[in-house]
Short mmCIF file of N, CA and C in Angstrom, two decimals:
data_model
loop_
_atom_site.label_atom_id
_atom_site.label_comp_id
_atom_site.label_asym_id
_atom_site.label_seq_id
_atom_site.Cartn_x
_atom_site.Cartn_y
_atom_site.Cartn_z
N MET A 1 -2.57 218.24 96.42
CA MET A 1 -1.58 217.19 96.64
C MET A 1 -0.61 217.17 95.46
N SER A 2 0.67 217.14 95.76
CA SER A 2 1.67 217.17 94.69
C SER A 2 1.91 215.77 94.14
N ALA A 3 2.40 215.74 92.90
CA ALA A 3 2.70 214.48 92.26
C ALA A 3 3.86 213.79 92.97
N ARG A 4 3.79 212.46 93.02
CA ARG A 4 4.85 211.67 93.65
C ARG A 4 5.77 211.12 92.57
N ILE A 5 7.06 211.40 92.72
CA ILE A 5 8.06 210.99 91.75
C ILE A 5 9.08 210.10 92.43
N LEU A 6 9.40 208.99 91.77
CA LEU A 6 10.45 208.09 92.26
C LEU A 6 11.68 208.29 91.39
N VAL A 7 12.80 208.64 92.01
CA VAL A 7 14.08 208.81 91.32
C VAL A 7 14.93 207.59 91.64
N VAL A 8 15.39 206.90 90.58
CA VAL A 8 16.22 205.71 90.74
C VAL A 8 17.58 206.01 90.13
N GLU A 9 18.59 206.14 90.98
CA GLU A 9 19.93 206.56 90.55
C GLU A 9 20.95 206.03 91.53
N ASP A 10 22.00 205.36 91.02
CA ASP A 10 22.99 204.77 91.90
C ASP A 10 24.04 205.77 92.38
N ASP A 11 24.19 206.90 91.70
CA ASP A 11 25.15 207.92 92.11
C ASP A 11 24.48 208.81 93.17
N ALA A 12 24.98 208.75 94.40
CA ALA A 12 24.34 209.45 95.52
C ALA A 12 24.27 210.96 95.31
N SER A 13 25.32 211.57 94.76
CA SER A 13 25.30 213.03 94.60
C SER A 13 24.28 213.44 93.54
N LEU A 14 24.18 212.69 92.46
CA LEU A 14 23.18 213.01 91.43
C LEU A 14 21.77 212.74 91.95
N ARG A 15 21.61 211.67 92.69
CA ARG A 15 20.31 211.33 93.30
C ARG A 15 19.84 212.48 94.19
N ASP A 16 20.75 213.00 95.02
CA ASP A 16 20.41 214.11 95.91
C ASP A 16 20.11 215.38 95.14
N LEU A 17 20.85 215.63 94.06
CA LEU A 17 20.63 216.81 93.25
C LEU A 17 19.25 216.75 92.58
N LEU A 18 18.89 215.60 92.06
CA LEU A 18 17.58 215.44 91.43
C LEU A 18 16.47 215.63 92.47
N ARG A 19 16.66 215.04 93.64
CA ARG A 19 15.67 215.20 94.71
C ARG A 19 15.50 216.68 95.06
N LEU A 20 16.60 217.39 95.16
CA LEU A 20 16.57 218.82 95.49
C LEU A 20 15.80 219.62 94.44
N HIS A 21 16.11 219.42 93.15
CA HIS A 21 15.43 220.15 92.08
C HIS A 21 13.94 219.85 92.07
N LEU A 22 13.58 218.58 92.18
CA LEU A 22 12.18 218.19 92.11
C LEU A 22 11.40 218.63 93.35
N SER A 23 12.01 218.52 94.51
CA SER A 23 11.35 218.96 95.75
C SER A 23 11.11 220.46 95.73
N ALA A 24 12.11 221.21 95.25
CA ALA A 24 11.99 222.66 95.17
C ALA A 24 10.87 223.07 94.22
N ALA A 25 10.59 222.22 93.24
CA ALA A 25 9.51 222.50 92.28
C ALA A 25 8.15 222.06 92.81
N GLY A 26 8.13 221.51 94.03
CA GLY A 26 6.86 221.16 94.66
C GLY A 26 6.43 219.72 94.56
N TYR A 27 7.30 218.86 94.04
CA TYR A 27 6.96 217.45 93.93
C TYR A 27 7.33 216.70 95.20
N GLU A 28 6.61 215.63 95.48
CA GLU A 28 6.96 214.72 96.57
C GLU A 28 7.91 213.69 95.96
N VAL A 29 9.11 213.58 96.50
CA VAL A 29 10.15 212.77 95.87
C VAL A 29 10.58 211.62 96.78
N GLN A 30 10.63 210.43 96.20
CA GLN A 30 11.24 209.27 96.85
C GLN A 30 12.45 208.91 96.02
N VAL A 31 13.46 208.31 96.66
CA VAL A 31 14.65 207.90 95.93
C VAL A 31 14.98 206.45 96.22
N ALA A 32 15.68 205.84 95.25
CA ALA A 32 16.18 204.47 95.41
C ALA A 32 17.53 204.39 94.72
N GLU A 33 18.41 203.55 95.25
CA GLU A 33 19.77 203.48 94.70
C GLU A 33 19.91 202.47 93.56
N ASP A 34 18.91 201.60 93.36
CA ASP A 34 18.97 200.68 92.23
C ASP A 34 17.56 200.16 91.92
N GLY A 35 17.47 199.37 90.85
CA GLY A 35 16.17 198.86 90.41
C GLY A 35 15.50 197.95 91.40
N ILE A 36 16.28 197.22 92.17
CA ILE A 36 15.69 196.30 93.14
C ILE A 36 15.01 197.08 94.27
N ALA A 37 15.72 198.05 94.83
CA ALA A 37 15.14 198.89 95.89
C ALA A 37 13.94 199.66 95.35
N ALA A 38 14.05 200.14 94.12
CA ALA A 38 12.95 200.89 93.51
C ALA A 38 11.72 200.00 93.32
N GLY A 39 11.95 198.75 92.94
CA GLY A 39 10.84 197.83 92.75
C GLY A 39 10.02 197.65 94.00
N TYR A 40 10.67 197.55 95.13
CA TYR A 40 9.95 197.43 96.41
C TYR A 40 9.10 198.67 96.67
N LYS A 41 9.67 199.86 96.38
CA LYS A 41 8.93 201.10 96.61
C LYS A 41 7.70 201.19 95.70
N VAL A 42 7.87 200.78 94.45
CA VAL A 42 6.75 200.84 93.50
C VAL A 42 5.65 199.87 93.92
N LEU A 43 6.03 198.67 94.35
CA LEU A 43 5.03 197.69 94.77
C LEU A 43 4.27 198.16 96.01
N LYS A 44 4.97 198.86 96.90
CA LYS A 44 4.34 199.36 98.12
C LYS A 44 3.38 200.50 97.83
N SER A 45 3.79 201.42 96.96
CA SER A 45 2.97 202.58 96.64
C SER A 45 3.40 203.15 95.28
N PRO A 46 2.71 202.80 94.20
CA PRO A 46 3.12 203.26 92.87
C PRO A 46 3.16 204.78 92.77
N PRO A 47 4.27 205.33 92.26
CA PRO A 47 4.38 206.79 92.11
C PRO A 47 3.63 207.27 90.87
N ASP A 48 3.56 208.58 90.70
CA ASP A 48 2.93 209.16 89.52
C ASP A 48 3.88 209.19 88.32
N LEU A 49 5.18 209.15 88.61
CA LEU A 49 6.20 209.22 87.57
C LEU A 49 7.48 208.59 88.11
N ILE A 50 8.23 207.92 87.23
CA ILE A 50 9.53 207.36 87.60
C ILE A 50 10.60 207.97 86.71
N ILE A 51 11.68 208.42 87.34
CA ILE A 51 12.88 208.85 86.62
C ILE A 51 13.96 207.84 87.00
N THR A 52 14.45 207.09 86.02
CA THR A 52 15.43 206.05 86.34
C THR A 52 16.68 206.15 85.48
N ASP A 53 17.81 205.95 86.13
CA ASP A 53 19.09 205.84 85.45
C ASP A 53 19.06 204.56 84.63
N VAL A 54 19.86 204.50 83.59
CA VAL A 54 19.96 203.27 82.80
C VAL A 54 21.04 202.37 83.36
N ASN A 55 22.24 202.91 83.57
CA ASN A 55 23.37 202.10 84.03
C ASN A 55 23.43 202.06 85.55
N MET A 56 23.01 200.91 86.11
CA MET A 56 23.03 200.73 87.57
C MET A 56 23.45 199.29 87.86
N PRO A 57 23.99 199.07 89.06
CA PRO A 57 24.33 197.70 89.44
C PRO A 57 23.07 196.88 89.75
N ASN A 58 23.21 195.59 89.78
CA ASN A 58 22.15 194.64 90.12
C ASN A 58 21.07 194.51 89.05
N MET A 59 20.45 195.60 88.69
CA MET A 59 19.39 195.60 87.69
C MET A 59 19.43 196.96 87.00
N ASP A 60 19.66 196.98 85.68
CA ASP A 60 19.73 198.29 85.02
C ASP A 60 18.33 198.87 84.83
N GLY A 61 18.27 200.10 84.40
CA GLY A 61 17.00 200.80 84.26
C GLY A 61 16.06 200.14 83.27
N PHE A 62 16.62 199.61 82.18
CA PHE A 62 15.78 198.93 81.19
C PHE A 62 15.15 197.67 81.79
N GLU A 63 15.95 196.90 82.52
CA GLU A 63 15.42 195.68 83.16
C GLU A 63 14.36 196.04 84.21
N PHE A 64 14.61 197.10 84.95
CA PHE A 64 13.67 197.56 85.98
C PHE A 64 12.32 197.90 85.35
N VAL A 65 12.34 198.69 84.29
CA VAL A 65 11.09 199.10 83.65
C VAL A 65 10.39 197.90 82.99
N ALA A 66 11.16 197.01 82.37
CA ALA A 66 10.57 195.81 81.77
C ALA A 66 9.87 194.97 82.83
N ALA A 67 10.48 194.86 84.02
CA ALA A 67 9.87 194.10 85.12
C ALA A 67 8.58 194.76 85.59
N LEU A 68 8.57 196.09 85.67
CA LEU A 68 7.35 196.79 86.07
C LEU A 68 6.23 196.56 85.07
N LYS A 69 6.57 196.65 83.79
CA LYS A 69 5.56 196.48 82.75
C LYS A 69 5.02 195.06 82.72
N ALA A 70 5.83 194.10 83.12
CA ALA A 70 5.40 192.70 83.14
C ALA A 70 4.44 192.41 84.30
N ASP A 71 4.44 193.26 85.31
CA ASP A 71 3.57 193.06 86.47
C ASP A 71 2.22 193.72 86.20
N LYS A 72 1.24 192.91 85.86
CA LYS A 72 -0.08 193.44 85.46
C LYS A 72 -0.88 193.98 86.65
N SER A 73 -0.39 193.78 87.88
CA SER A 73 -1.09 194.33 89.05
C SER A 73 -0.79 195.82 89.23
N LEU A 74 0.22 196.31 88.51
CA LEU A 74 0.61 197.73 88.64
C LEU A 74 -0.09 198.57 87.58
N PRO A 75 -0.45 199.81 87.93
CA PRO A 75 -1.01 200.71 86.92
C PRO A 75 0.10 201.17 85.98
N PRO A 76 -0.24 201.65 84.79
CA PRO A 76 0.79 202.23 83.92
C PRO A 76 1.40 203.45 84.61
N ILE A 77 2.72 203.54 84.62
CA ILE A 77 3.42 204.66 85.26
C ILE A 77 4.35 205.27 84.22
N PRO A 78 4.24 206.58 83.96
CA PRO A 78 5.16 207.20 83.01
C PRO A 78 6.61 207.09 83.51
N VAL A 79 7.53 206.83 82.56
CA VAL A 79 8.95 206.65 82.91
C VAL A 79 9.79 207.59 82.05
N ILE A 80 10.74 208.24 82.71
CA ILE A 80 11.75 209.05 82.03
C ILE A 80 13.10 208.40 82.33
N PHE A 81 13.85 208.07 81.27
CA PHE A 81 15.17 207.49 81.47
C PHE A 81 16.22 208.59 81.59
N LEU A 82 17.16 208.36 82.48
CA LEU A 82 18.27 209.26 82.73
C LEU A 82 19.52 208.52 82.26
N THR A 83 20.19 209.06 81.24
CA THR A 83 21.29 208.31 80.67
C THR A 83 22.33 209.19 80.01
N SER A 84 23.51 208.65 79.90
CA SER A 84 24.55 209.29 79.11
C SER A 84 24.72 208.53 77.80
N MET A 85 23.89 207.50 77.62
CA MET A 85 24.00 206.66 76.43
C MET A 85 23.04 207.13 75.34
N GLU A 86 23.52 207.08 74.10
CA GLU A 86 22.67 207.45 72.97
C GLU A 86 21.51 206.48 72.80
N GLU A 87 21.74 205.21 73.12
CA GLU A 87 20.69 204.21 72.92
C GLU A 87 19.54 204.37 73.91
N GLY A 88 19.70 205.23 74.89
CA GLY A 88 18.65 205.44 75.88
C GLY A 88 17.34 205.85 75.23
N ASP A 89 17.43 206.67 74.20
CA ASP A 89 16.22 207.13 73.53
C ASP A 89 15.52 205.98 72.82
N GLN A 90 16.24 205.25 71.98
CA GLN A 90 15.64 204.17 71.21
C GLN A 90 15.14 203.04 72.10
N ARG A 91 15.97 202.53 72.96
CA ARG A 91 15.57 201.41 73.81
C ARG A 91 14.48 201.85 74.78
N GLY A 92 14.57 203.07 75.28
CA GLY A 92 13.55 203.60 76.18
C GLY A 92 12.19 203.67 75.51
N ARG A 93 12.16 204.11 74.27
CA ARG A 93 10.88 204.19 73.55
C ARG A 93 10.29 202.81 73.33
N GLU A 94 11.14 201.82 73.09
CA GLU A 94 10.66 200.45 72.94
C GLU A 94 9.96 199.98 74.22
N LEU A 95 10.40 200.48 75.37
CA LEU A 95 9.80 200.11 76.65
C LEU A 95 8.66 201.05 77.05
N GLY A 96 8.33 201.99 76.17
CA GLY A 96 7.21 202.88 76.45
C GLY A 96 7.56 204.11 77.27
N ALA A 97 8.84 204.47 77.33
CA ALA A 97 9.23 205.66 78.10
C ALA A 97 8.62 206.91 77.48
N VAL A 98 8.30 207.88 78.33
CA VAL A 98 7.74 209.14 77.84
C VAL A 98 8.83 210.13 77.48
N GLY A 99 10.09 209.81 77.81
CA GLY A 99 11.19 210.69 77.47
C GLY A 99 12.48 210.24 78.09
N TYR A 100 13.53 210.98 77.79
CA TYR A 100 14.82 210.70 78.41
C TYR A 100 15.57 212.00 78.59
N ILE A 101 16.46 211.99 79.56
CA ILE A 101 17.29 213.14 79.87
C ILE A 101 18.73 212.66 79.87
N THR A 102 19.60 213.41 79.19
CA THR A 102 21.00 213.02 79.16
C THR A 102 21.76 213.67 80.31
N LYS A 103 22.83 213.02 80.71
CA LYS A 103 23.72 213.56 81.72
C LYS A 103 24.79 214.38 81.02
N PRO A 104 25.26 215.47 81.58
CA PRO A 104 24.82 216.05 82.85
C PRO A 104 23.41 216.62 82.74
N VAL A 105 22.66 216.51 83.82
CA VAL A 105 21.26 216.91 83.84
C VAL A 105 21.14 218.43 83.95
N ARG A 106 20.34 219.00 83.08
CA ARG A 106 19.99 220.43 83.18
C ARG A 106 18.66 220.52 83.91
N ALA A 107 18.63 221.28 84.98
CA ALA A 107 17.43 221.37 85.80
C ALA A 107 16.22 221.87 85.01
N ASP A 108 16.42 222.84 84.11
CA ASP A 108 15.28 223.37 83.35
C ASP A 108 14.68 222.30 82.44
N ARG A 109 15.53 221.50 81.80
CA ARG A 109 15.02 220.42 80.94
C ARG A 109 14.32 219.36 81.77
N LEU A 110 14.91 218.99 82.89
CA LEU A 110 14.30 218.00 83.79
C LEU A 110 12.90 218.44 84.20
N LEU A 111 12.79 219.66 84.72
CA LEU A 111 11.50 220.13 85.23
C LEU A 111 10.48 220.32 84.12
N ALA A 112 10.91 220.73 82.95
CA ALA A 112 9.99 220.88 81.82
C ALA A 112 9.43 219.52 81.39
N LEU A 113 10.29 218.53 81.32
CA LEU A 113 9.85 217.19 80.91
C LEU A 113 8.93 216.58 81.96
N VAL A 114 9.27 216.72 83.23
CA VAL A 114 8.42 216.21 84.31
C VAL A 114 7.05 216.88 84.26
N ALA A 115 7.02 218.19 84.09
CA ALA A 115 5.77 218.94 84.08
C ALA A 115 4.84 218.52 82.94
N GLN A 116 5.41 218.01 81.84
CA GLN A 116 4.59 217.53 80.73
C GLN A 116 3.77 216.30 81.13
N HIS A 117 4.26 215.56 82.10
CA HIS A 117 3.64 214.29 82.44
C HIS A 117 2.96 214.27 83.80
N VAL A 118 3.24 215.25 84.64
CA VAL A 118 2.54 215.40 85.92
C VAL A 118 2.31 216.89 86.17
N PRO A 119 1.55 217.55 85.28
CA PRO A 119 1.36 218.99 85.43
C PRO A 119 0.56 219.37 86.66
N GLY A 120 1.04 220.34 87.37
CA GLY A 120 0.30 220.90 88.48
C GLY A 120 0.05 219.96 89.64
N GLY A 121 0.80 218.91 89.76
CA GLY A 121 0.62 218.00 90.88
C GLY A 121 0.16 216.63 90.42
N ALA A 122 -0.44 215.91 91.33
CA ALA A 122 -0.80 214.52 91.08
C ALA A 122 -1.86 214.41 89.99
N ILE A 123 -1.69 213.42 89.13
CA ILE A 123 -2.68 213.12 88.12
C ILE A 123 -3.05 211.66 88.23
N PRO A 124 -4.25 211.29 87.88
CA PRO A 124 -4.61 209.88 87.95
C PRO A 124 -3.80 209.08 86.94
N ILE A 125 -3.36 207.90 87.33
CA ILE A 125 -2.63 207.04 86.40
C ILE A 125 -3.47 205.82 86.12
N GLY A 126 -3.32 205.30 84.93
CA GLY A 126 -4.09 204.10 84.61
C GLY A 126 -4.81 204.22 83.32
#
């Protein structure tokens, strides 16, 4: 069984590109256009890894991850922030992110970082 990854990105073309790269690498990929939609997906079925944009409408990536961490009914889920902002690294680490990827996204860097946290498919979280 392959690892399940949730991609949260408001830009449809980038969201589709990330889904394509991750699916081609053998991951099961779900997508959401913002933190609110992503929150519903996580509550329904927590993924093995979340890749979230920082700058999004309604709820930014930092707020989304802070809300997840505040919900004690959820297992710990590794998070990778996707950002063009320099502060993504510092603020992301404060929220417990396992890494960040800057835009424009390089597929090799994306897949290498993902593989560090969900190697060879699904891993138990918690």
